[in-house]
mmCIF file of C-alpha atoms in Angstrom:
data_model
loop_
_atom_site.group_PDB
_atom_site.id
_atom_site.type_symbol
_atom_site.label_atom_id
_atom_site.label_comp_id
_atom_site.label_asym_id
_atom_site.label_seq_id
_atom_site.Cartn_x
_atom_site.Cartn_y
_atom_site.Cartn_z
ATOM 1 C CA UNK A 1 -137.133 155.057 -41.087
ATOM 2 C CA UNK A 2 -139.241 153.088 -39.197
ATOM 3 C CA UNK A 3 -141.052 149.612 -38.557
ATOM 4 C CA UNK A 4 -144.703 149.691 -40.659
ATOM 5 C CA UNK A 5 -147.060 148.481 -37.734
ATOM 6 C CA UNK A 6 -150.002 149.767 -39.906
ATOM 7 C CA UNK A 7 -150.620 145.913 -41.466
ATOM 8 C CA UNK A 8 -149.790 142.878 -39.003
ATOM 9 C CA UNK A 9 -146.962 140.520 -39.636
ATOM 10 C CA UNK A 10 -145.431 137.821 -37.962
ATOM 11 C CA UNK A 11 -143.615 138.795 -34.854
ATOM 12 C CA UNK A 12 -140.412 137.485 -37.112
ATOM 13 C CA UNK A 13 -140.831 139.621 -39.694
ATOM 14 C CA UNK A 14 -139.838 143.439 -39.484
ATOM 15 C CA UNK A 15 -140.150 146.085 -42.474
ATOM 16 C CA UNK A 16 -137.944 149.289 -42.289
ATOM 17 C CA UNK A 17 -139.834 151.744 -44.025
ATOM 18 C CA UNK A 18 -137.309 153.936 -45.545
ATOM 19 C CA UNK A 19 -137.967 157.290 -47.903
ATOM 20 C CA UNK A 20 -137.872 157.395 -51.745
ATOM 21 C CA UNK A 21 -134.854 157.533 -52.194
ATOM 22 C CA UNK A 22 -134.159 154.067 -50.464
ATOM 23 C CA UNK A 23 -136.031 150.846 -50.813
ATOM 24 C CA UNK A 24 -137.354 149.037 -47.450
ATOM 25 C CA UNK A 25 -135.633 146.708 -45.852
ATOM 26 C CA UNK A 26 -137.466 143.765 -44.643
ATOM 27 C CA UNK A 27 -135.417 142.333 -41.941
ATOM 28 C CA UNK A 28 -136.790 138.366 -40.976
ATOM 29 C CA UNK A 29 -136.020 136.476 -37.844
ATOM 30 C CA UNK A 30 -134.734 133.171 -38.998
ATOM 31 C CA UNK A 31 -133.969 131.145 -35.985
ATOM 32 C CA UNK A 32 -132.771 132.307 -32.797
ATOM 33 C CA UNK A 33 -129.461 133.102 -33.090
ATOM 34 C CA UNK A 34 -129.892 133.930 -37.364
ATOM 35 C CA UNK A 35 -131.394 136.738 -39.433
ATOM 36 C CA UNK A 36 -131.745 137.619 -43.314
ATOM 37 C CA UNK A 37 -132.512 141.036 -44.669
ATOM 38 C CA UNK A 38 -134.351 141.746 -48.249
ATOM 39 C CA UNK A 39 -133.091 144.695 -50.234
ATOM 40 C CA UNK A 40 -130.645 147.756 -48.306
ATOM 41 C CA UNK A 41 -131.423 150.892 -49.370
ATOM 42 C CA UNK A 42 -129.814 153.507 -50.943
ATOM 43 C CA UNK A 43 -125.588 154.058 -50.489
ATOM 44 C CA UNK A 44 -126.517 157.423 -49.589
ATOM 45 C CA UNK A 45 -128.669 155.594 -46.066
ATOM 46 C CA UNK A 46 -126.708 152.673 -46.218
ATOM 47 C CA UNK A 47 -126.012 153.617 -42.565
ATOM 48 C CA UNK A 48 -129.234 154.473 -41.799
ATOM 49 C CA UNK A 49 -130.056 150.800 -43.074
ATOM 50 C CA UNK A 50 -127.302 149.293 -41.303
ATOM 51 C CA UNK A 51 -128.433 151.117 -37.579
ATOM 52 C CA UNK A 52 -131.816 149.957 -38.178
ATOM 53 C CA UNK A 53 -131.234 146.223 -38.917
ATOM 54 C CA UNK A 54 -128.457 146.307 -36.228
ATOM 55 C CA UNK A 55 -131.597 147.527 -33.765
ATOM 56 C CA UNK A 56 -133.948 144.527 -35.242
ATOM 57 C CA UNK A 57 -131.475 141.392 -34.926
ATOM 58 C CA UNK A 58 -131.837 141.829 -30.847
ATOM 59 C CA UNK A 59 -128.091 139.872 -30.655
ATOM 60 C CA UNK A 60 -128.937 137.769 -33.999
ATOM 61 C CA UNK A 61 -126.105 137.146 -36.908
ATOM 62 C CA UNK A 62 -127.111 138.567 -40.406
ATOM 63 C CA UNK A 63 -126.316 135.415 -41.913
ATOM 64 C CA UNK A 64 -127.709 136.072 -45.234
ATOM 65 C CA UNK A 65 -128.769 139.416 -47.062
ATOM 66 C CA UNK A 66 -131.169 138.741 -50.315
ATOM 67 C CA UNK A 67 -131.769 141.221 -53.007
ATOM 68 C CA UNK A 68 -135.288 141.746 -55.127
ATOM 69 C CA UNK A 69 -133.389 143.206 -58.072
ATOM 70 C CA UNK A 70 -130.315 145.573 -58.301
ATOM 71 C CA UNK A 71 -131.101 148.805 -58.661
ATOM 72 C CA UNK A 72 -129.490 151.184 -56.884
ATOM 73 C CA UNK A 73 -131.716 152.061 -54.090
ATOM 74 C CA UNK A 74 -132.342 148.249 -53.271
ATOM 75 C CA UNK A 75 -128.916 147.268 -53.100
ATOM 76 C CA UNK A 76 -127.089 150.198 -51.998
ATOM 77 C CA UNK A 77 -126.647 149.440 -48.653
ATOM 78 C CA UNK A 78 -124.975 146.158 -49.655
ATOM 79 C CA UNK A 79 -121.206 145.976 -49.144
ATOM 80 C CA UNK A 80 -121.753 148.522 -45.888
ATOM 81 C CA UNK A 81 -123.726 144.813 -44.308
ATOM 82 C CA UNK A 82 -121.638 142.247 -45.655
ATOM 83 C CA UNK A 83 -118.560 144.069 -44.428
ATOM 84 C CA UNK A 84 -120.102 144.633 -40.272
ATOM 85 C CA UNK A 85 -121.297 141.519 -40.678
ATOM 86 C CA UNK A 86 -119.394 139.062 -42.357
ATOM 87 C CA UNK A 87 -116.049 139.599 -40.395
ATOM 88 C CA UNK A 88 -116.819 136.476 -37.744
ATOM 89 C CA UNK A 89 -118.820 134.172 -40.102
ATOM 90 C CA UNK A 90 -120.276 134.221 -43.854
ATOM 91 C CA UNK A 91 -122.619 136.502 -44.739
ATOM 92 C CA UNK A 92 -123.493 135.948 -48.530
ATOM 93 C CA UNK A 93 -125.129 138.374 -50.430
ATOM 94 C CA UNK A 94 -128.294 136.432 -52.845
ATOM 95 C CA UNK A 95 -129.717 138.255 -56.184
ATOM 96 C CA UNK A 96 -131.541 137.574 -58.988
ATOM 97 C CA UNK A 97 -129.640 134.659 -61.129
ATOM 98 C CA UNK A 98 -130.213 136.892 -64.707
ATOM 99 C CA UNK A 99 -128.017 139.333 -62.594
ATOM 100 C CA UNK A 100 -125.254 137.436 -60.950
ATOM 101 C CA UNK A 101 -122.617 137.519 -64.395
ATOM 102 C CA UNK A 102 -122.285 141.393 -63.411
ATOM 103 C CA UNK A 103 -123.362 142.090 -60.035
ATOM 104 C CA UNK A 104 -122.048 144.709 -58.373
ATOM 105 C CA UNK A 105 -119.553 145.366 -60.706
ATOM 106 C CA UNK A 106 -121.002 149.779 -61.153
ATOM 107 C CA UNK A 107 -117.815 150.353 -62.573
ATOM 108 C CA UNK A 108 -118.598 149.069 -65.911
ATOM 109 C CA UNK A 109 -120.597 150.873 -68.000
ATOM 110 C CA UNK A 110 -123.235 148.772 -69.163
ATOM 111 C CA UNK A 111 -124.179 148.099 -65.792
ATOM 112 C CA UNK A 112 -127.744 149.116 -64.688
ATOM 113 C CA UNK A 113 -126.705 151.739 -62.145
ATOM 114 C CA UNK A 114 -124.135 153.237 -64.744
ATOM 115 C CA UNK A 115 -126.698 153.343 -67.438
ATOM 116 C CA UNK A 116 -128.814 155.287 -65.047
ATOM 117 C CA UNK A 117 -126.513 157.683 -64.087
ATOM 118 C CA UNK A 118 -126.930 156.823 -60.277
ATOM 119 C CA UNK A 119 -124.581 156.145 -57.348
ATOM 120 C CA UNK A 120 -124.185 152.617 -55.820
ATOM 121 C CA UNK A 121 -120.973 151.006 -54.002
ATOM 122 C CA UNK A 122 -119.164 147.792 -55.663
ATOM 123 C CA UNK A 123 -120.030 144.693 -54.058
ATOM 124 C CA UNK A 124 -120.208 140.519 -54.658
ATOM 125 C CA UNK A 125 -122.575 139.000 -54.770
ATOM 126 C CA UNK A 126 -122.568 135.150 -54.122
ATOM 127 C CA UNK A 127 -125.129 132.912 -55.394
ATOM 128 C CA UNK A 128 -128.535 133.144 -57.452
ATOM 129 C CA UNK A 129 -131.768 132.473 -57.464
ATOM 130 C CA UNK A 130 -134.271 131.820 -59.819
ATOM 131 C CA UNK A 131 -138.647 131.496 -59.895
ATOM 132 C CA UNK A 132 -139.160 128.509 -58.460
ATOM 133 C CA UNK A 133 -136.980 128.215 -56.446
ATOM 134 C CA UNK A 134 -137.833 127.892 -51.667
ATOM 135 C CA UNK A 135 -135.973 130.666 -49.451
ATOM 136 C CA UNK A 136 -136.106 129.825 -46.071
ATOM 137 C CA UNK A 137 -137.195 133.665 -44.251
ATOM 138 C CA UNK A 138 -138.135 134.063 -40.581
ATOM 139 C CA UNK A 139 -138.588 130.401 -40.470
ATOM 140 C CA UNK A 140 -141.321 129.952 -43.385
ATOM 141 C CA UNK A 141 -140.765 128.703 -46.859
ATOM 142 C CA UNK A 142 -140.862 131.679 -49.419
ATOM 143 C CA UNK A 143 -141.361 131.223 -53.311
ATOM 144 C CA UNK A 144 -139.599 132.978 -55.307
ATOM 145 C CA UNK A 145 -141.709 134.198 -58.804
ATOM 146 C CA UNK A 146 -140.729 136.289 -61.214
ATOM 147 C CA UNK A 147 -141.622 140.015 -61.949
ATOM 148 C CA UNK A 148 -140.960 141.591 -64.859
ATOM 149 C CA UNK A 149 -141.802 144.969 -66.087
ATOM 150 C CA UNK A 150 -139.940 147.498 -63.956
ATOM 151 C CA UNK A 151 -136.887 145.216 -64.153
ATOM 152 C CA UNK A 152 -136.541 142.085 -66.717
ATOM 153 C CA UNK A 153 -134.907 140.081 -63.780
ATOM 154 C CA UNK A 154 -137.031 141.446 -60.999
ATOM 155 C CA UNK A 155 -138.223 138.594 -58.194
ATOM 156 C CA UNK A 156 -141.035 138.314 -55.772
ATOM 157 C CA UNK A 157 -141.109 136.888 -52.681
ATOM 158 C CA UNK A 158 -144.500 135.003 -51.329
ATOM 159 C CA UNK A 159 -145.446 132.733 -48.253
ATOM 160 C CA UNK A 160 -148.129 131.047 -49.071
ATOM 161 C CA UNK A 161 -149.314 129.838 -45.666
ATOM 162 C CA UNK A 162 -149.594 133.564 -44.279
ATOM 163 C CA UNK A 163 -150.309 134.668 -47.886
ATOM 164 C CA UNK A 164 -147.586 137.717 -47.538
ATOM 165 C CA UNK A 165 -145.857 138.917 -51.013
ATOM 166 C CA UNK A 166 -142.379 140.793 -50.956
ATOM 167 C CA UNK A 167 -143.327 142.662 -53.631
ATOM 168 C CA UNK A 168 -140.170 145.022 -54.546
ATOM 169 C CA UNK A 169 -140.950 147.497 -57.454
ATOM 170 C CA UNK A 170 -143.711 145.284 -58.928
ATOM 171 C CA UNK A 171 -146.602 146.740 -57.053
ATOM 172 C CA UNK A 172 -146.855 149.672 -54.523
ATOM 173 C CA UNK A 173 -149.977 150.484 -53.075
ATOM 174 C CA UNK A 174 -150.497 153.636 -55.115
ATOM 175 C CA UNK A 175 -148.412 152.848 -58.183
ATOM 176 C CA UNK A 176 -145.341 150.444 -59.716
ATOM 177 C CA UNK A 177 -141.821 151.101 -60.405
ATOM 178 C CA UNK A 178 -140.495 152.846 -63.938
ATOM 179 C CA UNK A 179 -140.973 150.102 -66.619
ATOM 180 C CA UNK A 180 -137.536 151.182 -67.299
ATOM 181 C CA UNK A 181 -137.130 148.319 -70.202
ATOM 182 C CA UNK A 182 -139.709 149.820 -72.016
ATOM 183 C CA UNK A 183 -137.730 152.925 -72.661
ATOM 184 C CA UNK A 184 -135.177 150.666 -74.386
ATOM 185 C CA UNK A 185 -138.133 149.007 -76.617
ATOM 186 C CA UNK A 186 -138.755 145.771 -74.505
ATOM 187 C CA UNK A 187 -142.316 144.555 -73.285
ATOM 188 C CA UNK A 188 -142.294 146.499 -70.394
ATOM 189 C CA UNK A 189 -146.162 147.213 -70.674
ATOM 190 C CA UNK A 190 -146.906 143.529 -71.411
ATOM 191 C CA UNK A 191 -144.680 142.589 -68.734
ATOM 192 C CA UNK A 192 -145.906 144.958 -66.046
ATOM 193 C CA UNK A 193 -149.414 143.130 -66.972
ATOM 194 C CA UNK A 194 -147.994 139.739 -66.703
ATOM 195 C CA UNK A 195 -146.762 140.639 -62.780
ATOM 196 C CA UNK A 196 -149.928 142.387 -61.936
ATOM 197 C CA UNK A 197 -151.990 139.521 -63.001
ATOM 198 C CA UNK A 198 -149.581 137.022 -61.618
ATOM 199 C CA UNK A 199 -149.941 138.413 -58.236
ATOM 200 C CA UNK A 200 -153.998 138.391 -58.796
ATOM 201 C CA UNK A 201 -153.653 135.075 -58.622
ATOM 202 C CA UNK A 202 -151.193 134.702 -55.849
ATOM 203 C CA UNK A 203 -154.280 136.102 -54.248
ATOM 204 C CA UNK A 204 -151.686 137.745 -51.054
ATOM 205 C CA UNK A 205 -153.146 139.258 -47.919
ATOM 206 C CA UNK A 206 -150.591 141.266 -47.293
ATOM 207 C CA UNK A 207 -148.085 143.290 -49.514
ATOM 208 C CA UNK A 208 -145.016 144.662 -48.197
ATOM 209 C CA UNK A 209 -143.681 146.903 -51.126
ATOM 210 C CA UNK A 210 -140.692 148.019 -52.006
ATOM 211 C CA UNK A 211 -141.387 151.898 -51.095
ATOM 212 C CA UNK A 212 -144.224 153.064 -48.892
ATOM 213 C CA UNK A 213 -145.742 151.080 -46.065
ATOM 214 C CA UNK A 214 -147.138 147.527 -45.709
ATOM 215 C CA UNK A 215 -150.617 147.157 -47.016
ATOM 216 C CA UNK A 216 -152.990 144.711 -46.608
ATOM 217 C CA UNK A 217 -156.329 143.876 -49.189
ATOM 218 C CA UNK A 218 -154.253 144.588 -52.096
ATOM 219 C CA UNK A 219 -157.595 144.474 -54.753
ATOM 220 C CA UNK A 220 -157.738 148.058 -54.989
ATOM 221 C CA UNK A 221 -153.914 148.425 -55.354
ATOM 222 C CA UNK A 222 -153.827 146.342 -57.873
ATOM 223 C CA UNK A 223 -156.891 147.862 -59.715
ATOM 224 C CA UNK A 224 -155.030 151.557 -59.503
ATOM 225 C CA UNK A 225 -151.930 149.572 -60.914
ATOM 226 C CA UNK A 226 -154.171 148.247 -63.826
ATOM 227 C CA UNK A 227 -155.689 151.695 -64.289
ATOM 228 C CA UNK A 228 -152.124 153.384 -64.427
ATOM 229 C CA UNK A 229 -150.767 150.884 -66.541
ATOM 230 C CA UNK A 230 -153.443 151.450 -69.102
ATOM 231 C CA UNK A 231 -152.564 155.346 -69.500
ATOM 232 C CA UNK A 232 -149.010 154.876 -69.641
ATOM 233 C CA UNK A 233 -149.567 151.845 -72.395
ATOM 234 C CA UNK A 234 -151.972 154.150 -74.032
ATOM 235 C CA UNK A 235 -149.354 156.402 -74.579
ATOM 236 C CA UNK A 236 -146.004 155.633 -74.772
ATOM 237 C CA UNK A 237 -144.505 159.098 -74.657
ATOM 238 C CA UNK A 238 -145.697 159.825 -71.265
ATOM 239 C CA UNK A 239 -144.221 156.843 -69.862
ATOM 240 C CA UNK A 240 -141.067 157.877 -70.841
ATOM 241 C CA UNK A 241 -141.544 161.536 -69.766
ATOM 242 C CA UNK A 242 -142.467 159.887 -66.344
ATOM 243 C CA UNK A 243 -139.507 157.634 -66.221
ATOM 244 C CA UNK A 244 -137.126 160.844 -66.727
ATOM 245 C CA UNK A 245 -139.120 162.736 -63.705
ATOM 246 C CA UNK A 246 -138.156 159.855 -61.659
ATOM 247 C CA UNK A 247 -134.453 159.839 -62.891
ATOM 248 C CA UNK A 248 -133.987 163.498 -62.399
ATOM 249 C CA UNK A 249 -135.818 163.238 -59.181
ATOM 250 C CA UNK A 250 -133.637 160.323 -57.559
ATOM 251 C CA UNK A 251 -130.629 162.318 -58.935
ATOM 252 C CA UNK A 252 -131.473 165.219 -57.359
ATOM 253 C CA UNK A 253 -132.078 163.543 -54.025
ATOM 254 C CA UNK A 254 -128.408 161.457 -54.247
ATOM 255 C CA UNK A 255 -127.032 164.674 -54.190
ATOM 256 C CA UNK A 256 -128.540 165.593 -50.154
ATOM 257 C CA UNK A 257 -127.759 169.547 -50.920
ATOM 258 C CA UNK A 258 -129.055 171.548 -53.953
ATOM 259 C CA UNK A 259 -126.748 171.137 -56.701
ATOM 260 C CA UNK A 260 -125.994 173.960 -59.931
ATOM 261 C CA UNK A 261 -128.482 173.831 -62.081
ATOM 262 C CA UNK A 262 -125.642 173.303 -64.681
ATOM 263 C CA UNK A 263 -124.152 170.218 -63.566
ATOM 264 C CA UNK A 264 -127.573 168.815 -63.214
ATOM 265 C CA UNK A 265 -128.246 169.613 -66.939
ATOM 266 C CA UNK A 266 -125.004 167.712 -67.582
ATOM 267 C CA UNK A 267 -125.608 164.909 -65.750
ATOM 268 C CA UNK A 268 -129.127 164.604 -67.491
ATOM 269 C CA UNK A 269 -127.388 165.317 -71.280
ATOM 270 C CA UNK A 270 -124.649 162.825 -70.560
ATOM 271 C CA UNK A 271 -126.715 159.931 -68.698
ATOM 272 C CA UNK A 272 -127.073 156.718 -71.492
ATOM 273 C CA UNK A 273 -130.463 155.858 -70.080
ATOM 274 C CA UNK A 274 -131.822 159.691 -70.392
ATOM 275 C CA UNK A 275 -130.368 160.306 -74.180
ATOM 276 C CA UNK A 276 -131.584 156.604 -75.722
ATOM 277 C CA UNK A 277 -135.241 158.266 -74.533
ATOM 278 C CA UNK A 278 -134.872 161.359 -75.707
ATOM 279 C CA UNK A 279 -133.173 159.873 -79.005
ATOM 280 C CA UNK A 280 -136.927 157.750 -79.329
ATOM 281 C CA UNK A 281 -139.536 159.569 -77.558
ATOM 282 C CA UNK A 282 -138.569 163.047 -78.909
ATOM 283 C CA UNK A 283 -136.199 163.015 -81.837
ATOM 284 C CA UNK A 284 -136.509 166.317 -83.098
ATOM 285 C CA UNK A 285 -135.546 167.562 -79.564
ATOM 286 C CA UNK A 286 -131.897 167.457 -77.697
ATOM 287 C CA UNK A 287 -131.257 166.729 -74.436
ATOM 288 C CA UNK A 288 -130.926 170.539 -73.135
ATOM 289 C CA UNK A 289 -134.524 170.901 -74.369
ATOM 290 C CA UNK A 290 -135.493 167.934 -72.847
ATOM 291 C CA UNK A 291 -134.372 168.963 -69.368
ATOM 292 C CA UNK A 292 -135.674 172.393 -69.403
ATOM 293 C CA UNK A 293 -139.231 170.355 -70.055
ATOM 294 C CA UNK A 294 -138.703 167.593 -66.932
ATOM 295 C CA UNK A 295 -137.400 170.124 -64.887
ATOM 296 C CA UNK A 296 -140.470 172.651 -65.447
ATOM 297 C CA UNK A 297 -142.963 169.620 -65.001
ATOM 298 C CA UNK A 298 -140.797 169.144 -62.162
ATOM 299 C CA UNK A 299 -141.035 172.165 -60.757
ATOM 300 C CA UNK A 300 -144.887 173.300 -61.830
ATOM 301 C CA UNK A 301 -145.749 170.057 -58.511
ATOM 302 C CA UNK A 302 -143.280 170.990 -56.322
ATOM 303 C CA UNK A 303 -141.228 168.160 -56.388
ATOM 304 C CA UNK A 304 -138.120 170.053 -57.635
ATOM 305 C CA UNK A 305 -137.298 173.875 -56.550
ATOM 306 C CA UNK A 306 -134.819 175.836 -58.967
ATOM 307 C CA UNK A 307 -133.627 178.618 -57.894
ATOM 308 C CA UNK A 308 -130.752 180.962 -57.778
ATOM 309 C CA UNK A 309 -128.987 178.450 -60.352
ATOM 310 C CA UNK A 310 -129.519 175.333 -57.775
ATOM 311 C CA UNK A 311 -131.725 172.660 -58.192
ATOM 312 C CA UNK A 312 -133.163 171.557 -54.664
ATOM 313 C CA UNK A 313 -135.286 168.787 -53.284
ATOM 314 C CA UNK A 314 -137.776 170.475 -51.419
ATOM 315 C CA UNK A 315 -137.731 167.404 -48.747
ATOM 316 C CA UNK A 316 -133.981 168.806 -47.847
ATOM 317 C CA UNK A 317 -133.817 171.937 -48.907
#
C-alpha cells in the first residue's frame, strides 16, 4: 500500500493504493482538525487500511467514512474504522441510499457479499446518499452521480473545479469492474455504457479508480473501456466466464494460504452467484465441470497455481 504520487492531487487529498484484493482508500483532508475516507478495503487488510489512514490524518479525527458501493473489498475495512475511531466522537459510516435498507447486514443471505460467496465484517451504516446530491471532501464540493453497470447502486464522486472523478469500479485505467448484474439478466452492458459515456462528459482530468493507481487524461481509458465493453456485449458467455475468473480469483486470495483444491470446488458449487451463471450461461454443464474449466483458464495465465491438491495465489504462494 502506498500513496499514488504518479498523477498530482491536492495536497488534501491522499489515495492508498492497495492490491486486488482491496479497493483504495482515498483519504481527504477536510479541515484542520477533520478527515473523511472513501471506500476501506478488504476485511482481510482492514488493518493494513486502518495503519495507513491512521499515518495520513497527521493528528486529524476521521469524522466521516463514505462508501462507493458495498462490495466486499470496498467496505471491508468498515467496522475496524468506525470502532478506533468513533469511541471519542461520531464517526458515521455514508453509502449508497439503494443500499442503506440492508447494509452491512452479511449475515443474511440475499445480501451482496453472501450471494458472492465472499468474506466481509457486519457493520451500520448511517445515512445515504443519492446522485445529486454535494459531499463536502478535503474542503471542495463533490457531486455525487450515479454508476451503474458493475453495481446497480454504484456512485461516483466528481469535483468539478479541479475536474477529479472518484471513480470506484466504474472505470479503471485498463478495464471496469464485473458487470455482475448482468449475470443475473439486468442491463449491465447498457448500463456500463451509460457510466462510460456519463463520465465522457464529466470530461475529468484526473481519475482516481477504485484499483490501480491515479491516472490522469482518461480518453484512452475510457476508449479501452469502450473497446472491452464491446467484446464482452458481443458475447455474453464470456462475460460471465470472466466474472467467475474474478470470483474464484478474489476467493482464492481471501483465503492468504493455498487452500484444498476440494473445498475450493465446494465453495464454487455452493456459491448462489456462481450456480445462477452456470444455470444460464452453460446449462447442459454442472458446477464441478464448470470449475475444472475456470480453474484451467485460471491456471493456463498464471493467475492460479494447483498443485499437490491446493489451489494457490501465485502473489502469496
Amino acid at each position: 500500500m502506498n500513496s499514488s504520487s504518479r498523477t498530482p492531487l491536492p495536497p488534501a487529498i491522499h489515495v492508498l493504493v492497495h492490491d486486488w484484493l482491496s479497493a483504495n482508500a482515498v483519504v481527504t483532508w477536510d479541515d484542520a482538525q477533520s478527515a473523511s475516507v472513501v471506500d476501506t478495503g478488504h476485511v482481510t487488510r482492514a488493518r493494513v487500511t486502518s495503519d495507513g489512514v491512521r499515518a495520513v490524518l497527521g493528528g486529524r479525527r476521521l469524522r466521516r467514512i463514505v462508501n462507493t458501493h458495498l462490495h466486499s473489498d470496498h467496505c471491508g475495512g468498515n467496522a475496524c474504522l468506525q470502532r478506533e475511531h468513533g469511541a471519542g466522537a461520531p464517526c458515521p459510516i455514508l453509502v449508497p441510499a439503494g443500499e442503506l435498507p440492508g447494509a452491512g447486514a452479511w449475515e443474511q443471505a440475499a445480501s451482496g457479499v453472501a450471494q458472492a460467496g465472499q468474506q466481509a465484517e457486519p457493520f451500520h451504516a448511517d445515512a445515504g446518499y443519492a446522485p445529486g446530491d454535494t459531499l463536502w471532501l478535503g474542503g471542495l464540493p463533490w457531486q455525487a452521480h450515479a454508476a451503474p453497470g458493475h453495481d446497480d447502486h454504484a456512485l461516483m464522486l466528481f469535483q468539478p473545479d479541479a475536474r477529479i472523478l472518484i471513480s470506484g469500479d466504474a472505470l479503471w485505467e485498463h478495464g471496469f469492474g464485473v458487470l455482475f448484474p448482468e449475470i443475473d439478466g439486468g442491463d449491465g452492458f447498457a448500463a456500463q455504457r451509460r457510466t462510460l459515456r456519463h463520465i465522457e462528459q464529466l470530461a475529468p482530468r484526473v481519475v482516481i479508480p477504485g484499483h490501480g493507481a491515479v491516472f490522469g487524461a482518461p480518453g484512452a481509458a475510457l476508449e479501452r473501456a469502450h473497446t472491452r465493453l464491446d467484446v464482452f456485449e458481443a458475447d455474453p458467455p464470456r462475460h460471465a466466464a470472466h466474472a467467475l475468473r474474478v470470483l474464484l480469483k478474489f476467493h482464492v486470495m481471501e483465503q492468504a494460504r493455498p487452500a484444498p483444491r476440494e473445498q475450493v470446488a465446494q465453495w464454487f458449487a455452493h456459491t448462489a452467484m456462481v450456480r445462477r451463471a452456470v444455470r444460464r450461461f452453460w446449462p447442459g454443464q454442472g458446477e464441478a465441470a464448470v470449475f475444472e474449466q475456470i480453474l484451467d483458464a485460471l491456471a493456463r495465465v498464471g493467475a492460479l497455481l494447483p498443485r499437490d491438491g491446493l489451489v494457490a495465489d501465485p502473489e502469496l504462494h
